[in-house]
């Protein structure tokens, strides 16, 4: 009777583990192998700036990776929580010169963006400024993991 109970327990355990592993693998997928990383990157950038423009904090929360960090031209930076509490107001934006590369689950994008908006309550329209953004694949979608702003181009 003891052996039989043990056998039933082990069978139930194996079935449970099999069901768990198939459920887990069904909900996550490997990163796509992008033939043209830039074509994938452009809509991700537009989405990010549109979320800022719409002041969509909930959308930004989903779009930003839990590991998100931002680096600003003045040397300050912040984590996801800090950024969501105090992100800039974007009235309009224009993205250009997009170039992206992919390595496994990481998509790195460099580009220029001209933004009209408010930073710390002050009008901000510096002209085209270089940016560097990194996206990570979370098993079902790309999320913004890092974003760096640089001083606007001069001359």
PDB file of C-alpha atoms in Angstrom:
ATOM      1  CA  UNK A   1       0.000   0.000   0.000  1.00  0.00           C
ATOM      2  CA  UNK A   2       2.864   2.354   0.834  1.00  0.00           C
ATOM      3  CA  UNK A   3       4.582   1.735  -2.520  1.00  0.00           C
ATOM      4  CA  UNK A   4       1.320   2.308  -4.321  1.00  0.00           C
ATOM      5  CA  UNK A   5       0.765   5.632  -2.535  1.00  0.00           C
ATOM      6  CA  UNK A   6       4.317   6.694  -3.327  1.00  0.00           C
ATOM      7  CA  UNK A   7       3.869   5.736  -6.982  1.00  0.00           C
ATOM      8  CA  UNK A   8       0.622   7.730  -7.218  1.00  0.00           C
ATOM      9  CA  UNK A   9       2.312  10.737  -5.569  1.00  0.00           C
ATOM     10  CA  UNK A  10       5.287  10.577  -7.972  1.00  0.00           C
ATOM     11  CA  UNK A  11       2.991  10.281 -10.996  1.00  0.00           C
ATOM     12  CA  UNK A  12       0.962  13.285  -9.814  1.00  0.00           C
ATOM     13  CA  UNK A  13       4.160  15.241  -9.235  1.00  0.00           C
ATOM     14  CA  UNK A  14       5.447  14.430 -12.741  1.00  0.00           C
ATOM     15  CA  UNK A  15       2.135  15.420 -14.315  1.00  0.00           C
ATOM     16  CA  UNK A  16       2.137  18.664 -12.361  1.00  0.00           C
ATOM     17  CA  UNK A  17       5.680  19.510 -13.413  1.00  0.00           C
ATOM     18  CA  UNK A  18       4.911  18.700 -17.035  1.00  0.00           C
ATOM     19  CA  UNK A  19       1.812  20.899 -16.968  1.00  0.00           C
ATOM     20  CA  UNK A  20       3.741  23.726 -15.287  1.00  0.00           C
ATOM     21  CA  UNK A  21       6.596  23.617 -17.802  1.00  0.00           C
ATOM     22  CA  UNK A  22       4.262  23.592 -20.790  1.00  0.00           C
ATOM     23  CA  UNK A  23       2.259  26.506 -19.345  1.00  0.00           C
ATOM     24  CA  UNK A  24       5.425  28.462 -18.651  1.00  0.00           C
ATOM     25  CA  UNK A  25       6.919  27.921 -22.100  1.00  0.00           C
ATOM     26  CA  UNK A  26       3.609  28.757 -23.787  1.00  0.00           C
ATOM     27  CA  UNK A  27       3.504  32.193 -22.139  1.00  0.00           C
ATOM     28  CA  UNK A  28       7.056  33.164 -23.068  1.00  0.00           C
ATOM     29  CA  UNK A  29       8.822  32.997 -26.371  1.00  0.00           C
ATOM     30  CA  UNK A  30      12.391  33.538 -27.479  1.00  0.00           C
ATOM     31  CA  UNK A  31      13.210  36.957 -28.910  1.00  0.00           C
ATOM     32  CA  UNK A  32      12.408  37.412 -32.587  1.00  0.00           C
ATOM     33  CA  UNK A  33      15.370  37.315 -34.962  1.00  0.00           C
ATOM     34  CA  UNK A  34      14.964  40.661 -36.654  1.00  0.00           C
ATOM     35  CA  UNK A  35      15.940  40.919 -40.313  1.00  0.00           C
ATOM     36  CA  UNK A  36      15.800  44.723 -39.967  1.00  0.00           C
ATOM     37  CA  UNK A  37      16.248  45.898 -36.359  1.00  0.00           C
ATOM     38  CA  UNK A  38      15.732  49.524 -37.400  1.00  0.00           C
ATOM     39  CA  UNK A  39      12.266  48.738 -38.789  1.00  0.00           C
ATOM     40  CA  UNK A  40      11.298  47.285 -35.396  1.00  0.00           C
ATOM     41  CA  UNK A  41      12.958  50.102 -33.436  1.00  0.00           C
ATOM     42  CA  UNK A  42      11.170  53.031 -35.101  1.00  0.00           C
ATOM     43  CA  UNK A  43       7.654  52.129 -33.883  1.00  0.00           C
ATOM     44  CA  UNK A  44       9.034  51.418 -30.388  1.00  0.00           C
ATOM     45  CA  UNK A  45      10.554  54.905 -30.255  1.00  0.00           C
ATOM     46  CA  UNK A  46       7.334  56.484 -31.526  1.00  0.00           C
ATOM     47  CA  UNK A  47       5.403  54.551 -28.887  1.00  0.00           C
ATOM     48  CA  UNK A  48       7.693  55.785 -26.100  1.00  0.00           C
ATOM     49  CA  UNK A  49       7.435  59.446 -27.097  1.00  0.00           C
ATOM     50  CA  UNK A  50       3.683  59.133 -27.722  1.00  0.00           C
ATOM     51  CA  UNK A  51       3.194  57.707 -24.226  1.00  0.00           C
ATOM     52  CA  UNK A  52       5.127  60.709 -22.873  1.00  0.00           C
ATOM     53  CA  UNK A  53       3.117  63.102 -25.023  1.00  0.00           C
ATOM     54  CA  UNK A  54      -0.193  61.617 -23.805  1.00  0.00           C
ATOM     55  CA  UNK A  55       1.040  61.639 -20.183  1.00  0.00           C
ATOM     56  CA  UNK A  56       0.101  57.941 -20.058  1.00  0.00           C
ATOM     57  CA  UNK A  57       1.755  56.869 -16.807  1.00  0.00           C
ATOM     58  CA  UNK A  58       0.076  53.435 -16.788  1.00  0.00           C
ATOM     59  CA  UNK A  59       1.170  52.808 -20.388  1.00  0.00           C
ATOM     60  CA  UNK A  60       4.713  53.919 -19.566  1.00  0.00           C
ATOM     61  CA  UNK A  61       4.754  51.624 -16.544  1.00  0.00           C
ATOM     62  CA  UNK A  62       3.979  48.639 -18.818  1.00  0.00           C
ATOM     63  CA  UNK A  63       6.352  49.796 -21.577  1.00  0.00           C
ATOM     64  CA  UNK A  64       9.374  50.404 -19.330  1.00  0.00           C
ATOM     65  CA  UNK A  65      11.356  47.396 -18.147  1.00  0.00           C
ATOM     66  CA  UNK A  66      11.547  46.852 -14.374  1.00  0.00           C
ATOM     67  CA  UNK A  67      15.291  47.501 -14.803  1.00  0.00           C
ATOM     68  CA  UNK A  68      14.739  50.846 -16.609  1.00  0.00           C
ATOM     69  CA  UNK A  69      17.195  53.675 -16.068  1.00  0.00           C
ATOM     70  CA  UNK A  70      17.532  57.075 -17.696  1.00  0.00           C
ATOM     71  CA  UNK A  71      20.673  59.213 -18.007  1.00  0.00           C
ATOM     72  CA  UNK A  72      20.308  62.934 -18.718  1.00  0.00           C
ATOM     73  CA  UNK A  73      22.724  65.407 -20.359  1.00  0.00           C
ATOM     74  CA  UNK A  74      23.336  67.108 -17.006  1.00  0.00           C
ATOM     75  CA  UNK A  75      24.635  63.846 -15.514  1.00  0.00           C
ATOM     76  CA  UNK A  76      21.535  63.094 -13.454  1.00  0.00           C
ATOM     77  CA  UNK A  77      19.655  59.860 -13.813  1.00  0.00           C
ATOM     78  CA  UNK A  78      16.813  57.918 -12.330  1.00  0.00           C
ATOM     79  CA  UNK A  79      15.242  54.519 -11.940  1.00  0.00           C
ATOM     80  CA  UNK A  80      11.854  53.516 -13.322  1.00  0.00           C
ATOM     81  CA  UNK A  81       9.918  54.593 -10.223  1.00  0.00           C
ATOM     82  CA  UNK A  82      11.677  57.957 -10.052  1.00  0.00           C
ATOM     83  CA  UNK A  83      11.185  58.530 -13.783  1.00  0.00           C
ATOM     84  CA  UNK A  84       7.469  57.698 -13.655  1.00  0.00           C
ATOM     85  CA  UNK A  85       7.039  60.170 -10.813  1.00  0.00           C
ATOM     86  CA  UNK A  86       8.712  63.044 -12.726  1.00  0.00           C
ATOM     87  CA  UNK A  87       8.900  62.503 -16.487  1.00  0.00           C
ATOM     88  CA  UNK A  88       9.052  65.433 -18.932  1.00  0.00           C
ATOM     89  CA  UNK A  89       6.065  66.933 -20.740  1.00  0.00           C
ATOM     90  CA  UNK A  90       6.339  66.299 -24.471  1.00  0.00           C
ATOM     91  CA  UNK A  91       4.165  68.532 -26.659  1.00  0.00           C
ATOM     92  CA  UNK A  92       5.612  67.362 -29.982  1.00  0.00           C
ATOM     93  CA  UNK A  93       8.536  65.291 -31.249  1.00  0.00           C
ATOM     94  CA  UNK A  94      10.339  64.408 -34.467  1.00  0.00           C
ATOM     95  CA  UNK A  95      12.545  61.300 -34.643  1.00  0.00           C
ATOM     96  CA  UNK A  96      15.217  60.919 -37.336  1.00  0.00           C
ATOM     97  CA  UNK A  97      18.457  59.129 -38.226  1.00  0.00           C
ATOM     98  CA  UNK A  98      17.409  55.869 -36.540  1.00  0.00           C
ATOM     99  CA  UNK A  99      19.961  53.059 -36.488  1.00  0.00           C
ATOM    100  CA  UNK A 100      19.438  49.831 -34.545  1.00  0.00           C
ATOM    101  CA  UNK A 101      21.265  46.582 -33.817  1.00  0.00           C
ATOM    102  CA  UNK A 102      20.117  43.380 -32.169  1.00  0.00           C
ATOM    103  CA  UNK A 103      21.955  40.724 -30.161  1.00  0.00           C
ATOM    104  CA  UNK A 104      19.664  38.005 -28.840  1.00  0.00           C
ATOM    105  CA  UNK A 105      17.142  39.651 -26.500  1.00  0.00           C
ATOM    106  CA  UNK A 106      18.633  43.163 -26.672  1.00  0.00           C
ATOM    107  CA  UNK A 107      17.792  45.863 -29.204  1.00  0.00           C
ATOM    108  CA  UNK A 108      20.028  48.971 -29.114  1.00  0.00           C
ATOM    109  CA  UNK A 109      18.913  52.114 -30.938  1.00  0.00           C
ATOM    110  CA  UNK A 110      20.633  55.417 -31.591  1.00  0.00           C
ATOM    111  CA  UNK A 111      18.803  58.332 -33.145  1.00  0.00           C
ATOM    112  CA  UNK A 112      18.145  62.052 -33.134  1.00  0.00           C
ATOM    113  CA  UNK A 113      14.979  63.574 -31.709  1.00  0.00           C
ATOM    114  CA  UNK A 114      13.701  67.112 -31.638  1.00  0.00           C
ATOM    115  CA  UNK A 115      11.299  67.625 -28.754  1.00  0.00           C
ATOM    116  CA  UNK A 116       9.133  70.586 -27.822  1.00  0.00           C
ATOM    117  CA  UNK A 117       7.956  70.426 -24.229  1.00  0.00           C
ATOM    118  CA  UNK A 118       8.579  71.205 -20.594  1.00  0.00           C
ATOM    119  CA  UNK A 119      11.366  69.958 -18.350  1.00  0.00           C
ATOM    120  CA  UNK A 120      11.096  70.856 -14.665  1.00  0.00           C
ATOM    121  CA  UNK A 121       8.304  73.277 -15.643  1.00  0.00           C
ATOM    122  CA  UNK A 122      10.470  75.223 -18.099  1.00  0.00           C
ATOM    123  CA  UNK A 123       9.987  75.341 -21.910  1.00  0.00           C
ATOM    124  CA  UNK A 124      12.369  73.024 -23.702  1.00  0.00           C
ATOM    125  CA  UNK A 125      13.032  73.017 -27.475  1.00  0.00           C
ATOM    126  CA  UNK A 126      16.749  72.427 -27.956  1.00  0.00           C
ATOM    127  CA  UNK A 127      16.820  71.168 -31.541  1.00  0.00           C
ATOM    128  CA  UNK A 128      17.963  67.715 -32.614  1.00  0.00           C
ATOM    129  CA  UNK A 129      19.605  65.842 -29.748  1.00  0.00           C
ATOM    130  CA  UNK A 130      21.272  62.426 -29.915  1.00  0.00           C
ATOM    131  CA  UNK A 131      19.628  59.639 -27.919  1.00  0.00           C
ATOM    132  CA  UNK A 132      20.518  56.050 -27.130  1.00  0.00           C
ATOM    133  CA  UNK A 133      17.806  53.592 -26.085  1.00  0.00           C
ATOM    134  CA  UNK A 134      18.030  49.892 -25.263  1.00  0.00           C
ATOM    135  CA  UNK A 135      15.100  47.507 -25.342  1.00  0.00           C
ATOM    136  CA  UNK A 136      14.964  44.051 -23.807  1.00  0.00           C
ATOM    137  CA  UNK A 137      12.702  41.151 -24.812  1.00  0.00           C
ATOM    138  CA  UNK A 138      10.602  40.074 -21.824  1.00  0.00           C
ATOM    139  CA  UNK A 139       9.323  36.827 -23.370  1.00  0.00           C
ATOM    140  CA  UNK A 140       6.355  38.413 -25.108  1.00  0.00           C
ATOM    141  CA  UNK A 141       7.286  41.991 -26.071  1.00  0.00           C
ATOM    142  CA  UNK A 142      10.042  44.599 -26.195  1.00  0.00           C
ATOM    143  CA  UNK A 143      10.411  46.891 -23.170  1.00  0.00           C
ATOM    144  CA  UNK A 144      12.533  50.013 -22.830  1.00  0.00           C
ATOM    145  CA  UNK A 145      15.378  49.152 -20.446  1.00  0.00           C
ATOM    146  CA  UNK A 146      17.667  52.176 -20.768  1.00  0.00           C
ATOM    147  CA  UNK A 147      17.412  55.643 -22.260  1.00  0.00           C
ATOM    148  CA  UNK A 148      20.178  58.234 -22.535  1.00  0.00           C
ATOM    149  CA  UNK A 149      19.777  61.878 -23.557  1.00  0.00           C
ATOM    150  CA  UNK A 150      22.706  63.862 -24.875  1.00  0.00           C
ATOM    151  CA  UNK A 151      23.143  67.593 -25.380  1.00  0.00           C
ATOM    152  CA  UNK A 152      21.668  68.966 -28.620  1.00  0.00           C
ATOM    153  CA  UNK A 153      23.849  69.164 -31.688  1.00  0.00           C
ATOM    154  CA  UNK A 154      25.464  72.524 -32.338  1.00  0.00           C
ATOM    155  CA  UNK A 155      26.900  73.911 -35.557  1.00  0.00           C
TER     156      UNK A 155
END
